[in-house]
Amino acid sequence: QAHLVESGGGNVQTGDSLKLSCAASGRYFTAYAMAWFRQAPGKEREFVGTISWSTGTTYYGDSLKGRFTISRENAKNTVYLHADDLQPEDSRIYYCAASIHCCPRSPAEYGHWGQGTQVAVSS
């Protein structure tokens, strides 16, 4: 089956920025929305934001809009997460996911997931 591949994570310092990428790989599959989640060990997976593939409309978690911005590049079947002014509490594994409908916030409603990319923010 087609799958998603994240990239762009790494070790950064407080205040740095990163651009994470998520691209469909393998056999094509239809997705109406793609989303970003993040998770720390022992904690629940947290909704970061999602984007409607057709319209580009974005929806964000309650406290994350402003430092985190989602965009898409249709020709590359790729979604980006721009993370600015990173803080130690942003240290998470960041996952992308795809849904056949727009635009759920629950991880249970996403049927396709990437493997995750690690972001580690040091003071």
Short mmCIF file of C-alpha atoms in Angstrom, two decimals, residues 43-103:
data_model
loop_
_atom_site.label_atom_id
_atom_site.label_comp_id
_atom_site.label_asym_id
_atom_site.label_seq_id
_atom_site.Cartn_x
_atom_site.Cartn_y
_atom_site.Cartn_z
CA LYS A 43 1.82 10.82 26.43
CA GLU A 44 -1.14 10.90 24.11
CA ARG A 45 -0.77 11.78 20.48
CA GLU A 46 -1.50 15.49 20.09
CA PHE A 47 -3.22 17.14 17.16
CA VAL A 48 -1.09 19.87 15.59
CA GLY A 49 -3.10 20.76 12.52
CA THR A 50 -4.68 19.56 9.33
CA ILE A 51 -5.16 20.86 5.81
CA SER A 52 -7.86 20.27 3.24
CA TRP A 53 -6.18 18.94 0.14
CA SER A 54 -8.66 20.52 -2.27
CA THR A 55 -9.09 23.98 -0.74
CA GLY A 56 -5.96 24.50 1.33
CA THR A 57 -8.00 25.47 4.37
CA THR A 58 -6.11 24.76 7.56
CA TYR A 59 -7.23 23.88 11.06
CA TYR A 60 -4.94 23.95 14.07
CA GLY A 61 -4.78 22.75 17.60
CA ASP A 62 -6.00 25.24 20.18
CA SER A 63 -2.63 26.54 21.31
CA LEU A 64 -0.35 25.87 18.35
CA LYS A 65 -1.51 28.24 15.63
CA GLY A 66 1.03 31.00 15.15
CA ARG A 67 4.21 29.00 15.61
CA PHE A 68 3.09 26.06 13.49
CA THR A 69 1.91 26.49 9.93
CA ILE A 70 0.73 23.81 7.53
CA SER A 71 0.96 24.17 3.77
CA ARG A 72 0.72 21.90 0.77
CA GLU A 73 2.37 21.47 -2.59
CA ASN A 74 -0.09 19.60 -4.74
CA ALA A 75 2.26 18.71 -7.58
CA LYS A 76 4.55 16.91 -5.14
CA ASN A 77 1.74 15.38 -3.11
CA THR A 78 3.53 16.85 -0.13
CA VAL A 79 2.43 18.62 3.03
CA TYR A 80 4.74 20.79 5.11
CA LEU A 81 4.81 21.77 8.74
CA HIS A 82 6.67 24.99 9.41
CA ALA A 83 7.65 25.20 13.05
CA ASP A 84 9.02 28.48 14.36
CA ASP A 85 10.52 29.58 17.67
CA LEU A 86 10.87 26.01 18.84
CA GLN A 87 10.86 25.36 22.56
CA PRO A 88 11.99 22.34 24.58
CA GLU A 89 8.37 21.34 25.11
CA ASP A 90 8.07 20.96 21.34
CA SER A 91 10.42 17.98 21.48
CA ARG A 92 8.28 15.20 20.07
CA ILE A 93 8.03 12.68 17.37
CA TYR A 94 6.04 14.36 14.62
CA TYR A 95 3.77 12.22 12.48
CA CYS A 96 1.84 12.98 9.34
CA ALA A 97 -1.41 11.26 8.52
CA ALA A 98 -3.98 11.13 5.75
CA SER A 99 -7.75 10.93 5.91
CA ILE A 100 -10.36 10.27 3.26
CA HIS A 101 -12.51 13.05 4.64
CA CYS A 102 -11.99 16.59 5.84
CA CYS A 103 -10.81 17.28 8.43
#
